Tab-separated table of C-alpha atoms in Angstrom:
chain	number	residue	atom	x	y	z
A	7	PHE	CA	-37.201	-6.490	-150.920
A	8	GLY	CA	-38.210	-3.014	-151.238
A	9	LYS	CA	-37.210	0.190	-152.304
A	10	VAL	CA	-34.063	0.022	-149.852
A	11	PHE	CA	-32.813	-3.357	-148.640
A	12	LYS	CA	-29.192	-4.382	-146.667
A	13	SER	CA	-27.078	-7.082	-148.546
A	14	HIS	CA	-23.529	-7.865	-149.157
A	15	LEU	CA	-21.834	-6.472	-151.880
A	16	PHE	CA	-18.702	-6.116	-152.946
A	17	GLY	CA	-16.539	-7.007	-149.757
A	18	SER	CA	-18.923	-5.470	-147.687
A	19	PRO	CA	-22.204	-5.187	-145.636
A	20	ALA	CA	-24.377	-2.955	-147.768
A	21	ILE	CA	-27.366	-1.036	-148.365
A	22	VAL	CA	-28.888	-0.609	-152.009
A	23	SER	CA	-31.279	1.775	-152.244
A	24	CYS	CA	-33.907	2.605	-155.216
A	25	ASP	CA	-35.615	5.163	-152.951
A	26	PRO	CA	-34.973	8.907	-154.577
A	27	GLU	CA	-35.128	10.691	-151.190
A	28	LEU	CA	-32.520	8.669	-149.309
A	29	ASN	CA	-30.345	8.605	-153.016
A	30	ALA	CA	-30.769	12.357	-152.593
A	31	TYR	CA	-30.113	12.476	-148.918
A	32	VAL	CA	-26.562	10.682	-148.787
A	33	LEU	CA	-25.305	12.279	-152.676
A	34	GLN	CA	-25.800	16.155	-150.654
A	35	ASN	CA	-23.909	15.086	-147.612
A	36	GLU	CA	-20.857	14.028	-149.341
A	37	ASN	CA	-18.066	14.005	-146.878
A	38	LYS	CA	-20.320	15.020	-143.872
A	39	LEU	CA	-22.115	11.883	-142.961
A	40	PHE	CA	-20.800	9.838	-146.515
A	41	GLU	CA	-17.718	9.670	-148.940
A	42	CYS	CA	-16.735	8.101	-152.312
A	43	SER	CA	-16.097	4.621	-151.227
A	44	TYR	CA	-14.889	2.283	-154.176
A	45	PRO	CA	-13.366	-1.025	-154.667
A	46	LYS	CA	-10.082	-0.934	-153.982
A	47	ALA	CA	-9.529	-2.718	-157.087
A	48	ILE	CA	-10.897	0.241	-158.761
A	49	HIS	CA	-7.939	2.258	-156.974
A	50	GLY	CA	-5.570	0.336	-158.848
A	51	ILE	CA	-6.970	0.840	-162.084
A	52	LEU	CA	-7.992	4.684	-162.014
A	53	GLY	CA	-4.639	6.011	-159.540
A	54	LYS	CA	-5.288	7.731	-155.879
A	55	ASN	CA	-5.437	11.138	-157.576
A	56	SER	CA	-8.425	9.860	-159.615
A	57	LEU	CA	-11.560	12.655	-159.096
A	58	LEU	CA	-14.023	8.982	-158.945
A	59	VAL	CA	-12.113	7.721	-156.248
A	60	ILE	CA	-10.350	10.514	-154.004
A	61	VAL	CA	-12.003	12.654	-151.177
A	62	GLY	CA	-12.034	15.907	-148.415
A	63	ASP	CA	-10.156	18.660	-149.957
A	64	VAL	CA	-8.244	17.311	-152.553
A	65	HIS	CA	-11.468	15.930	-154.258
A	66	ARG	CA	-12.375	19.864	-153.770
A	67	ARG	CA	-9.417	20.916	-155.574
A	68	LEU	CA	-9.384	18.750	-158.513
A	69	ARG	CA	-13.324	19.194	-159.099
A	70	THR	CA	-12.952	22.550	-159.054
A	71	GLN	CA	-9.635	23.122	-161.618
A	72	ALA	CA	-11.946	20.620	-163.614
A	73	LEU	CA	-15.080	23.104	-163.422
A	74	ASN	CA	-12.590	25.978	-164.507
A	75	LEU	CA	-11.551	23.845	-167.672
A	76	ILE	CA	-14.993	23.451	-168.591
A	77	ASN	CA	-16.216	26.449	-168.195
A	78	THR	CA	-13.308	28.141	-170.325
A	79	ALA	CA	-14.422	25.548	-172.877
A	80	LYS	CA	-17.547	26.397	-173.234
A	81	SER	CA	-16.532	30.495	-173.316
A	82	ARG	CA	-13.615	29.726	-176.671
A	83	HIS	CA	-15.121	30.833	-180.211
A	84	ASP	CA	-13.955	27.587	-181.565
A	85	PHE	CA	-15.578	25.102	-179.362
A	86	LEU	CA	-18.825	24.351	-181.211
A	87	ALA	CA	-17.075	24.903	-184.262
A	88	ASP	CA	-14.765	21.486	-183.605
A	89	ILE	CA	-17.519	19.564	-182.542
A	90	GLU	CA	-19.020	20.594	-185.746
A	91	ARG	CA	-16.230	19.873	-187.715
A	92	ASN	CA	-15.344	16.362	-185.603
A	93	ALA	CA	-18.907	15.459	-186.532
A	94	LEU	CA	-18.934	15.840	-190.200
A	95	LEU	CA	-15.208	14.432	-190.330
A	96	VAL	CA	-16.822	11.405	-189.442
A	97	MET	CA	-19.837	11.186	-191.266
A	98	ASP	CA	-17.321	12.037	-194.657
A	99	SER	CA	-15.813	9.055	-194.289
A	100	TRP	CA	-18.979	6.864	-194.734
A	101	LYS	CA	-19.591	8.093	-198.169
A	102	ASP	CA	-18.625	4.652	-199.599
A	103	LYS	CA	-19.927	2.736	-197.388
A	104	GLN	CA	-23.429	1.033	-196.372
A	105	THR	CA	-22.835	-0.284	-193.183
A	106	VAL	CA	-20.821	0.851	-190.524
A	107	SER	CA	-20.398	-0.103	-186.504
A	108	PHE	CA	-21.477	2.993	-184.853
A	109	CYS	CA	-20.290	2.420	-181.031
A	110	GLU	CA	-16.991	3.021	-183.158
A	111	GLU	CA	-17.967	5.508	-185.076
A	112	ALA	CA	-18.999	7.664	-181.730
A	113	ARG	CA	-16.465	6.544	-179.896
A	114	LYS	CA	-14.268	8.286	-182.605
A	115	PHE	CA	-16.217	11.411	-182.445
A	116	THR	CA	-16.195	12.468	-179.086
A	117	PHE	CA	-12.683	11.051	-178.282
A	118	ASN	CA	-11.725	13.387	-181.010
A	119	VAL	CA	-13.293	16.552	-179.447
A	120	ILE	CA	-11.938	15.494	-176.121
A	121	VAL	CA	-8.417	15.327	-177.237
A	122	ARG	CA	-8.536	18.249	-179.142
A	123	GLN	CA	-10.026	20.418	-176.440
A	124	MET	CA	-7.510	18.659	-173.747
A	125	LEU	CA	-4.088	18.425	-175.889
A	126	SER	CA	-4.387	19.665	-179.342
A	127	LEU	CA	-4.164	16.272	-181.023
A	128	THR	CA	-5.910	16.244	-184.439
A	129	PRO	CA	-7.255	12.743	-185.947
A	130	GLU	CA	-4.632	12.589	-188.101
A	131	ASN	CA	-2.225	12.622	-185.244
A	132	PRO	CA	-0.772	9.088	-184.990
A	133	SER	CA	-0.968	9.498	-181.015
A	134	THR	CA	-4.449	10.031	-181.409
A	135	ALA	CA	-5.278	6.327	-182.702
A	136	ARG	CA	-3.014	4.822	-179.779
A	137	ILE	CA	-4.165	7.075	-176.568
A	138	LEU	CA	-7.888	6.262	-178.114
A	139	ALA	CA	-6.530	2.144	-178.471
A	140	ASP	CA	-5.383	2.093	-174.911
A	141	PHE	CA	-8.384	3.916	-173.668
A	142	LEU	CA	-10.343	0.508	-175.317
A	143	THR	CA	-7.983	-1.710	-173.342
A	144	PHE	CA	-8.233	0.176	-170.179
A	145	MET	CA	-12.035	0.130	-169.953
A	146	LYS	CA	-12.224	-3.154	-170.446
A	147	GLY	CA	-10.378	-3.692	-167.267
A	148	LEU	CA	-12.092	-1.344	-165.454
A	149	VAL	CA	-14.742	-3.519	-164.340
A	150	SER	CA	-12.837	-7.296	-164.445
A	151	LEU	CA	-11.016	-9.514	-161.715
A	152	PRO	CA	-8.656	-7.953	-160.233
A	153	LEU	CA	-6.228	-9.955	-160.869
A	154	TYR	CA	-2.653	-8.333	-161.740
A	155	ILE	CA	-1.813	-11.381	-163.841
A	156	PRO	CA	0.228	-10.607	-167.184
A	157	GLY	CA	-1.858	-10.773	-170.117
A	158	THR	CA	-5.197	-10.353	-167.637
A	159	PRO	CA	-7.692	-7.358	-168.562
A	160	TYR	CA	-7.035	-5.700	-165.516
A	161	ALA	CA	-2.729	-6.065	-165.790
A	162	ARG	CA	-3.438	-4.313	-169.263
A	163	ALA	CA	-5.725	-1.746	-168.127
A	164	VAL	CA	-3.023	-0.956	-165.401
A	165	GLN	CA	-0.561	-0.740	-168.353
A	166	ALA	CA	-2.507	0.764	-170.749
A	167	ARG	CA	-2.937	3.648	-168.455
A	168	LYS	CA	0.870	4.028	-167.666
A	169	ARG	CA	1.074	4.863	-171.753
A	170	ILE	CA	-1.422	7.191	-171.713
A	171	LEU	CA	-0.124	9.326	-168.730
A	172	SER	CA	3.609	8.311	-170.828
A	173	ALA	CA	2.354	10.137	-174.080
A	174	VAL	CA	0.642	13.240	-171.825
A	175	GLN	CA	3.853	13.521	-170.315
A	176	MET	CA	5.302	13.515	-173.254
A	177	ILE	CA	3.564	16.139	-174.599
A	178	VAL	CA	4.113	18.453	-171.425
A	179	GLU	CA	7.975	17.909	-172.456
A	180	GLU	CA	7.859	18.399	-175.982
A	181	ARG	CA	5.941	21.699	-174.676
A	182	SER	CA	8.767	22.826	-171.864
A	183	LYS	CA	11.437	22.289	-174.516
A	184	LYS	CA	10.212	25.109	-176.828
A	185	GLY	CA	10.360	27.462	-173.987
A	186	ALA	CA	9.361	31.035	-175.138
A	187	GLU	CA	8.593	29.857	-179.104
A	188	TYR	CA	5.900	27.215	-177.873
A	189	LYS	CA	2.919	29.915	-178.315
A	190	PRO	CA	-0.202	28.366	-176.110
A	191	SER	CA	-3.236	26.870	-177.971
A	192	GLY	CA	-5.583	27.521	-174.979
A	193	ASP	CA	-6.267	24.141	-174.651
A	194	PHE	CA	-6.689	22.393	-171.578
A	195	LEU	CA	-3.368	20.982	-170.223
A	196	ASP	CA	-2.241	25.001	-171.132
A	197	ILE	CA	-4.555	26.148	-168.564
A	198	LEU	CA	-3.725	23.301	-166.437
A	199	LEU	CA	0.183	24.054	-166.394
A	200	ALA	CA	0.337	27.730	-165.821
A	201	SER	CA	-2.137	27.259	-162.774
A	202	GLY	CA	-1.018	26.729	-159.268
A	203	GLY	CA	-2.359	24.770	-156.590
A	204	LEU	CA	-1.414	21.453	-158.029
A	205	LYS	CA	1.122	18.761	-158.231
A	206	ASP	CA	2.206	17.478	-161.374
A	207	ASN	CA	0.990	14.070	-160.344
A	208	GLU	CA	-2.358	15.088	-160.017
A	209	LYS	CA	-2.262	17.628	-163.201
A	210	LEU	CA	-1.890	14.366	-165.250
A	211	SER	CA	-4.661	12.326	-163.596
A	212	LEU	CA	-6.984	15.561	-164.108
A	213	VAL	CA	-6.024	14.663	-167.883
A	214	MET	CA	-6.766	11.073	-167.373
A	215	ASP	CA	-9.689	11.592	-165.716
A	216	LEU	CA	-11.282	14.164	-168.018
A	217	LEU	CA	-10.278	12.067	-171.377
A	218	LEU	CA	-12.473	9.186	-170.039
A	219	GLY	CA	-15.317	11.227	-168.566
A	220	GLY	CA	-15.450	13.518	-172.319
A	221	TYR	CA	-15.892	10.653	-174.296
A	222	GLU	CA	-16.763	6.998	-172.822
A	223	THR	CA	-20.386	7.592	-170.823
A	224	THR	CA	-21.015	10.233	-174.398
A	225	TYR	CA	-20.018	7.936	-176.801
A	226	LEU	CA	-22.677	5.232	-175.352
A	227	LEU	CA	-25.338	7.879	-174.717
A	228	LEU	CA	-24.894	8.719	-178.660
A	229	ALA	CA	-25.586	4.838	-179.307
A	230	MET	CA	-28.339	4.328	-177.211
A	231	ILE	CA	-30.033	7.109	-178.440
A	232	ILE	CA	-29.341	5.739	-182.339
A	233	HIS	CA	-30.562	2.337	-180.701
A	234	LEU	CA	-34.017	3.899	-179.698
A	235	LEU	CA	-34.674	6.296	-182.474
A	236	GLY	CA	-34.499	2.616	-184.579
A	237	ASP	CA	-37.678	1.581	-183.186
A	238	SER	CA	-39.238	4.773	-182.668
A	239	GLN	CA	-40.457	6.434	-185.928
A	240	ALA	CA	-42.630	9.043	-184.579
A	241	ALA	CA	-39.664	10.436	-182.796
A	242	LEU	CA	-37.188	9.794	-185.204
A	243	GLN	CA	-39.765	12.204	-187.566
A	244	GLN	CA	-40.451	15.454	-185.442
A	245	LEU	CA	-36.655	15.536	-184.167
A	246	LYS	CA	-36.076	15.467	-187.999
A	247	GLY	CA	-38.728	18.553	-188.694
A	248	GLU	CA	-36.789	19.822	-185.628
A	249	HIS	CA	-33.474	19.866	-187.348
A	250	GLU	CA	-35.176	21.129	-190.818
A	251	MET	CA	-36.317	24.012	-188.709
A	252	ILE	CA	-32.954	24.445	-187.461
A	253	ALA	CA	-31.406	24.345	-190.884
A	254	SER	CA	-33.535	26.253	-192.389
A	255	ILE	CA	-33.020	29.615	-189.950
A	256	LYS	CA	-29.499	28.810	-190.355
A	257	GLN	CA	-27.088	31.026	-192.384
A	258	LYS	CA	-25.554	28.340	-195.147
A	259	ASP	CA	-22.320	27.855	-194.212
A	260	LYS	CA	-22.027	28.949	-190.547
A	261	ASN	CA	-21.948	26.801	-187.965
A	262	LEU	CA	-23.968	26.263	-185.311
A	263	THR	CA	-24.205	28.504	-182.056
A	264	TRP	CA	-25.337	27.804	-177.994
A	265	ASP	CA	-28.639	29.960	-179.453
A	266	HIS	CA	-29.565	26.497	-182.008
A	267	TYR	CA	-28.216	24.153	-179.463
A	268	LYS	CA	-31.330	26.153	-177.308
A	269	GLN	CA	-33.901	26.158	-179.688
A	270	MET	CA	-33.472	21.940	-179.904
A	271	THR	CA	-36.051	21.172	-177.210
A	272	PHE	CA	-37.084	17.956	-178.475
A	273	THR	CA	-33.589	16.861	-179.089
A	274	GLN	CA	-33.272	17.743	-175.406
A	275	GLN	CA	-36.463	15.542	-174.932
A	276	VAL	CA	-34.794	12.568	-176.247
A	277	ILE	CA	-31.518	12.731	-174.948
A	278	ASN	CA	-33.152	12.772	-171.405
A	279	GLU	CA	-35.261	10.088	-172.317
A	280	ALA	CA	-32.422	8.016	-173.060
A	281	LEU	CA	-31.095	8.940	-170.279
A	282	ARG	CA	-33.595	7.796	-168.240
A	283	TYR	CA	-34.268	4.862	-170.177
A	284	GLY	CA	-30.867	3.839	-171.050
A	285	ASN	CA	-29.070	4.321	-167.561
A	286	VAL	CA	-25.633	4.800	-168.143
A	287	VAL	CA	-24.284	5.065	-165.100
A	288	LYS	CA	-26.710	2.863	-162.784
A	289	PHE	CA	-25.066	3.131	-159.270
A	290	VAL	CA	-22.364	5.025	-157.234
A	291	HIS	CA	-20.209	3.480	-154.199
A	292	ARG	CA	-20.461	5.340	-150.517
A	293	LYS	CA	-19.609	4.797	-146.809
A	294	ALA	CA	-21.266	5.669	-143.949
A	295	LEU	CA	-18.577	7.759	-141.871
A	296	LYS	CA	-21.052	7.719	-139.038
A	297	ASP	CA	-23.971	5.828	-137.626
A	298	ILE	CA	-27.461	7.536	-139.421
A	299	THR	CA	-30.899	7.139	-139.156
A	300	TYR	CA	-32.698	7.931	-141.859
A	301	LYS	CA	-36.683	8.006	-141.147
A	302	GLU	CA	-36.952	4.545	-140.205
A	303	ILE	CA	-33.852	3.395	-141.416
A	304	GLN	CA	-30.564	2.480	-139.349
A	305	ILE	CA	-26.643	2.393	-141.554
A	306	PRO	CA	-24.468	1.605	-139.364
A	307	LYS	CA	-20.671	3.312	-139.433
A	308	GLY	CA	-18.303	1.942	-142.051
A	309	TRP	CA	-21.201	0.287	-144.265
A	310	LYS	CA	-21.427	0.431	-147.718
A	311	VAL	CA	-24.348	2.651	-149.658
A	312	LEU	CA	-25.265	1.839	-153.092
A	313	PRO	CA	-27.642	5.106	-154.241
A	314	VAL	CA	-29.147	2.806	-157.928
A	315	PHE	CA	-30.220	5.208	-160.073
A	316	THR	CA	-31.905	2.746	-162.614
A	317	GLY	CA	-34.387	1.880	-159.801
A	318	VAL	CA	-35.369	5.359	-159.522
A	319	HIS	CA	-35.202	6.115	-163.122
A	320	LEU	CA	-37.294	2.589	-163.977
A	321	ASP	CA	-39.727	3.221	-161.124
A	322	GLN	CA	-43.492	2.792	-162.853
A	323	SER	CA	-44.812	4.593	-159.523
A	324	ILE	CA	-42.261	7.897	-160.732
A	325	TYR	CA	-42.385	7.542	-164.563
A	326	THR	CA	-45.927	6.133	-166.124
A	327	ASP	CA	-44.927	3.045	-168.248
A	328	ALA	CA	-41.064	3.089	-167.324
A	329	LEU	CA	-39.697	0.463	-169.546
A	330	GLU	CA	-41.158	2.555	-172.777
A	331	PHE	CA	-38.504	4.786	-174.765
A	332	ASN	CA	-41.207	8.000	-174.966
A	333	PRO	CA	-39.291	10.884	-175.365
A	334	TRP	CA	-43.049	13.038	-174.823
A	335	ARG	CA	-42.897	12.614	-171.178
A	336	TRP	CA	-40.702	15.621	-170.843
A	337	GLN	CA	-43.300	17.771	-172.059
A	338	MET	CA	-45.236	16.951	-168.821
A	339	PRO	CA	-44.015	18.842	-165.427
A	340	THR	CA	-40.579	17.374	-165.191
A	341	PRO	CA	-39.195	15.438	-162.541
A	342	THR	CA	-37.560	16.346	-159.700
A	343	SER	CA	-33.664	16.635	-159.134
A	344	LYS	CA	-34.300	13.640	-156.767
A	345	GLN	CA	-36.203	11.555	-159.407
A	346	PHE	CA	-33.608	12.469	-162.106
A	347	THR	CA	-30.150	11.776	-161.218
A	348	PRO	CA	-28.325	10.486	-165.093
A	349	PHE	CA	-25.127	12.944	-163.922
A	350	GLY	CA	-24.763	11.950	-160.072
A	351	GLY	CA	-25.682	14.559	-157.671
A	352	GLY	CA	-24.515	17.182	-154.905
A	353	THR	CA	-20.508	17.579	-154.910
A	354	ARG	CA	-20.030	15.177	-157.487
A	355	LEU	CA	-22.133	15.943	-159.857
A	356	CYS	CA	-20.736	15.465	-163.324
A	357	PRO	CA	-18.879	18.875	-164.575
A	358	GLY	CA	-19.003	18.083	-168.208
A	359	SER	CA	-22.876	16.892	-168.442
A	360	GLU	CA	-24.178	20.113	-170.415
A	361	LEU	CA	-20.834	20.073	-172.894
A	362	ALA	CA	-21.943	15.887	-173.529
A	363	LYS	CA	-25.102	16.974	-174.685
A	364	VAL	CA	-24.559	19.715	-177.106
A	365	GLU	CA	-22.238	17.336	-178.386
A	366	ILE	CA	-24.468	14.464	-179.214
A	367	ALA	CA	-27.211	17.321	-180.228
A	368	PHE	CA	-24.821	18.885	-182.882
A	369	PHE	CA	-24.210	15.668	-183.854
A	370	ILE	CA	-27.825	14.413	-184.378
A	371	HIS	CA	-28.325	17.598	-186.158
A	372	HIS	CA	-26.004	16.576	-189.207
A	373	LEU	CA	-26.612	12.934	-188.934
A	374	ILE	CA	-30.250	13.305	-189.684
A	375	LEU	CA	-29.971	15.924	-192.036
A	376	ASN	CA	-27.955	13.743	-194.185
A	377	TYR	CA	-28.729	10.136	-193.529
A	378	ARG	CA	-31.260	7.944	-193.098
A	379	TRP	CA	-30.539	4.366	-191.507
A	380	LYS	CA	-31.114	1.239	-189.715
A	381	VAL	CA	-29.999	-1.018	-186.976
A	382	ASN	CA	-28.132	-4.110	-188.811
A	383	ASP	CA	-28.939	-7.886	-187.535
A	384	ARG	CA	-31.277	-5.900	-184.321
A	385	ASP	CA	-28.077	-5.761	-182.037
A	386	HIS	CA	-28.919	-5.415	-177.992
A	387	ALA	CA	-27.743	-3.001	-175.039
A	388	LEU	CA	-26.389	-5.110	-172.446
A	389	ALA	CA	-25.503	-4.062	-168.687
A	390	HIS	CA	-21.661	-5.433	-168.342
A	391	PRO	CA	-22.259	-3.259	-166.109
A	392	TYR	CA	-21.707	-0.573	-168.222
A	393	VAL	CA	-23.954	-0.311	-170.498
A	394	GLU	CA	-22.324	-1.685	-174.001
A	395	PHE	CA	-23.513	-3.364	-177.762
A	396	GLU	CA	-22.945	-6.857	-178.291
A	397	LYS	CA	-22.036	-6.226	-181.843
A	398	GLY	CA	-20.923	-2.647	-181.394
A	399	LEU	CA	-24.092	-1.852	-183.021
A	400	PRO	CA	-24.100	-2.024	-186.619
A	401	ILE	CA	-26.758	0.168	-188.848
A	402	VAL	CA	-27.232	-0.001	-192.556
A	403	ILE	CA	-26.665	3.882	-193.637
A	404	GLU	CA	-27.877	5.709	-197.088
A	405	ARG	CA	-26.869	9.426	-197.766
A	406	TYR	CA	-29.389	11.524	-199.230
A	407	SER	CA	-28.980	12.744	-202.434
């Protein structure tokens, strides 16, 4: 039907766009000509204060707070060390194993990093495993048929969200009970509780959003990279050479730094190509606030508009051999921001995108220097509609002696 066409989706007449110019126009005119408009069933699971569904001034306030929290995390001296510590902790658990489910291991890693930053919970704390289990239930119901009947994925997801919020609320109450005896750790929750301008329910919802955003898409991207490298020995060998070089200049027993991260140029190319090729986030939901004419395209007021990032990222007229995994394409003049939107755009650009890349780069550093691996039983990535691996991406591992 071309790059822009009319349809009827999610219970509404819709304009579907695979055009980078129109997509950018929609994303950059948030709250002016368009607003976020996810299906009501999503509201029921995420909650009315979720960053994903709120609009206007409330969204601006919460997003500003989220950006402050993330910038604070980046400035903490122990943040990068904590990422490394969790990566090594996961890999140390593989010592006596020949096969691991990489999706499960990537989940543990990314979740342990974010829950430590948010709530100061360690992997050994029983609450960590319980919250992660509830998040898995939550994600299974997020895109399910919205039937609130006991036992359905949707109903289980709503209940899982309540348990996660309850667990966070218990941590808040424990800190309050200690009063002056409590010594703030400087985690996200401490900063949120000390800040003004947000209601208690908004603070809890923001914690939920950051926990979800900090682990779900990051682990999927990491799994996608491991999957794609399994079919590209040339990329794997160049990646290994880059990290061997960084290991040679890094002082022994010292942690990786921001400077080391900036030197991981080919790693960045691999991450960008996995984002383009894998399309962890495929499209977003918007709604026209008024009758709009863009070039020759008529968008009536109230119609849904779906900017489809996948349609741009896999466009052969923009990317040569778009259906091939080719990290070296990023050595060329890089695509414009309109042509590469893995983290969205405009006022809803993902605030934690750089942190996700750092986590992945540091994990790859230790994985590629300590293990060789191959994907077992040739698992496949599925769009469901989020990316998932049918068998959990089992990999056969061998530790270098």
